[in-house]
Amino acid sequence: MASSRCNLRIQGDENLKTMMEGTVMRKVKSRTWKKQRHFKLQEDCMTIWYKSKKTGHSHSTFSVSDVEAVREGHQSEVLQSIANEFPPDRCFTFVFRGRRGNLDLIAESPEEAQSWIQGMRKLIENLESMGQREKLDQWICDWFQKADKNKDGRMNFKEVKDLLKMMNIDMNEHHALRLFQMADKSESGTLEDDEFVLFYKMLTQREDVLLIFQQYSENGQKLSLMEIEDFLHEEQLEPEKSRQHALKLIECYEPSDTAKKLHAMTFDGFLMYLCSPEGSIFNPQHDVIYQDMTHPLNHYFISSSHNTYLIEDQLRGHSSVEGYIRALKRGCRCVEIDCWDGPNGEPIVYHGHTLTSKIFFRDVVHCLNNYAFRVSEYPVILSIENHCSVQQQRVMAQHLNSILGDKLLKTTLDGKLPSQLPSPEELKGKILLKGKKIGGLEDCMQEHTDDTFSGEVSDEDEAAEMDEEHLRNDILRKKGKKSKQSLSKALSDCVVYCKSVPFTSFSDALQHSKFYEISSFTESKSRKHIKEAAVDFVLHNCRQLTRVYPSGLRTDSSNFNPQEMWNVGCQIVALNFQTAGLEMDLNDGRFSQNGRCGYVLKPAFMRSMDSKFDPENPAGREDYRPLTLSVQVISGQQLPKVNNKEGSIIDPLVRVEIHGVPMDQARQETKYIDNNGFNPSWNETLQFTVHVPELALVRFVVEDYDKTSKNDFVGQYTLPFTSIQQGYRHIHLLSKDGTSIPPSSLFVHIRISDLT
């Protein structure tokens, strides 16, 4: 079945035929690690198989759906390091989704390289252009391939039993045999093609959705136009009965031409709608830029990365421009560069005083020039931690100017002295440097001759923070010996709207700080200010930008919870993007809205200089309006296995978490379901009170219950409270890495109401 579907795709495509025949290529990990591997596209046109040329070595596979892009030539650090050995027309890179490392390959000829480059791009394009029904067909193909162990194109009952285990289903043998026999229309004792499709559909029958369908369908067979309108109005809470929208849903999701002509929807069409982006819990209107982008820069939360060059830990980790590429592709708009004097007068980037590897500053700037605006056109802030000598600072300035050209903002937008920061809209396509500056913005309007400036160059010394937290006496001794470092005027001139200044107090900042000045805080200092003066912190962030970064003690590249910093309006909350977990889930959730552009407008009460908002006491707000969130967790669909042991099936539970101001922090969970990861049913309702919905995030987590040890993570999905769609909704789960894991989902019913 799968091979016949693939044959349709490869007809006339010589590249895919070459891939299916197989090719020997070099897999490259470093300048010294280059080994031959045999690569082959499997019959399903979805799986790449490869193994060592040596006999007896096990093979590996990866899915085409795991590959995000293909880069031609020497477009990775590994391939650049061997550029003198192999020409670019034989080299290419598969870039994987999430945090998985790239796969660098060298073909034996330029022709073979092109076959794999163009063939893989075609497969990725086919996958991305698939409709829902085609994706469903593909999932069926995938299961057939996995179940058909002897590859005879048919599936016997033993293979069916193995399949059920793979699909996370604990079904007694008698029931499994009954389904098998019902699907075996030919009575051959095996399932093939349409018989397997029928078997899959019987397995995936959605009784929960069928009940809803029958509740609104008078004859139980189809929904009329009026019945669809009733469902949309009464359950999905669409503002008014919309005949046009009902007709659009029929046109988009109804597979039956007969039903379409009758302006009706069958159960299959209804299920397709509920599984679509329109039926998702996330409001699709928030998938595009929907917020006002003309406010000053400090009125936005800005997706921000810490030590962006690191793709591992902070002590021995690998530094790479890939860290910048990955962060920028995730919508990050503020990246960090840690600069030190390098060999031959060339500045380098690494985590100083550690064993992390080093990369050249110029390579990072080239990377920014290439990738800064591929995902979002809104400005990128380049946070420079400068430890370089004046000579190498001049080299930094030269690279910034020559490589970035007009993208680098060098003057105020209109050449005049402004009274507030410009907006993301005004700064589209611009890269802003954040760093130390000689004088102020006013001095930009005057000519300077002096090329040095005596002052502290680095505003973030994490080693000092470690001393502060662990060796207080030692840091006091060091403070008296603190040396000053000179600043190059050429580099200073690259800083316009983001001048780094030390922070003394909120009262001092209120009196003396300029709108273009920005202070950086460690997470511990931020918590101290939040605890002692949260209202002042909110007001401070109404006027100017604040950056918060992780403690220097987080040598494992772990993260702090960004929510507590957002609660006081901190805009640049920098996280270690390379580390998956709750904190990055929250960051991804926060910035999943507004077209994933990396900028989210702060609530009105965090933008007004009259604000008296206190996250510890939200009821003091003039427009205080608490809400009740009711989540009925109905069922789960095809949850992934977390344990690959044979016969292992998960016991799933669902936890719903609210992340927001302290009063909103809450979590509740369902009971666990024994041995059913395929179609578990909970039908439990969880209720929450949300005092500040504008700041709240809602996180849905599925775990595999274990009574003897910590539960295993299965999947999660996080979104802003304000992006939730009410009614019957599917939640399409993400992996720990933040990548989609179709067709895994939860089915829920959502209601939001005023607190009574």
Short mmCIF file of C-alpha atoms in Angstrom, two decimals, residues 23-27 35-37 53 86-87 89-92 105-114 116:
data_model
loop_
_atom_site.label_atom_id
_atom_site.label_comp_id
_atom_site.label_asym_id
_atom_site.label_seq_id
_atom_site.Cartn_x
_atom_site.Cartn_y
_atom_site.Cartn_z
CA THR A 23 23.81 6.20 -2.37
CA VAL A 24 27.11 5.86 -0.52
CA MET A 25 28.10 9.21 1.04
CA ARG A 26 30.45 10.46 3.73
CA LYS A 27 28.84 11.45 7.02
CA LYS A 35 32.92 7.96 7.54
CA GLN A 36 31.13 6.31 4.66
CA ARG A 37 27.47 5.42 5.08
CA LYS A 53 29.37 0.03 4.82
CA PHE A 86 35.88 18.86 -0.65
CA PRO A 87 34.25 21.22 -3.17
CA ASP A 89 28.98 21.21 -5.00
CA ARG A 90 29.42 17.81 -3.29
CA CYS A 91 28.49 19.03 0.21
CA PHE A 92 25.11 19.58 1.84
CA LEU A 105 27.07 14.87 4.12
CA ILE A 106 29.53 14.67 1.23
CA ALA A 107 28.42 12.93 -1.96
CA GLU A 108 30.80 11.21 -4.40
CA SER A 109 29.77 13.58 -7.20
CA PRO A 110 27.94 16.90 -7.67
CA GLU A 111 25.17 15.01 -9.51
CA GLU A 112 24.53 12.68 -6.56
CA ALA A 113 24.53 15.65 -4.18
CA GLN A 114 21.92 17.44 -6.31
CA TRP A 116 19.59 14.25 -2.62
#
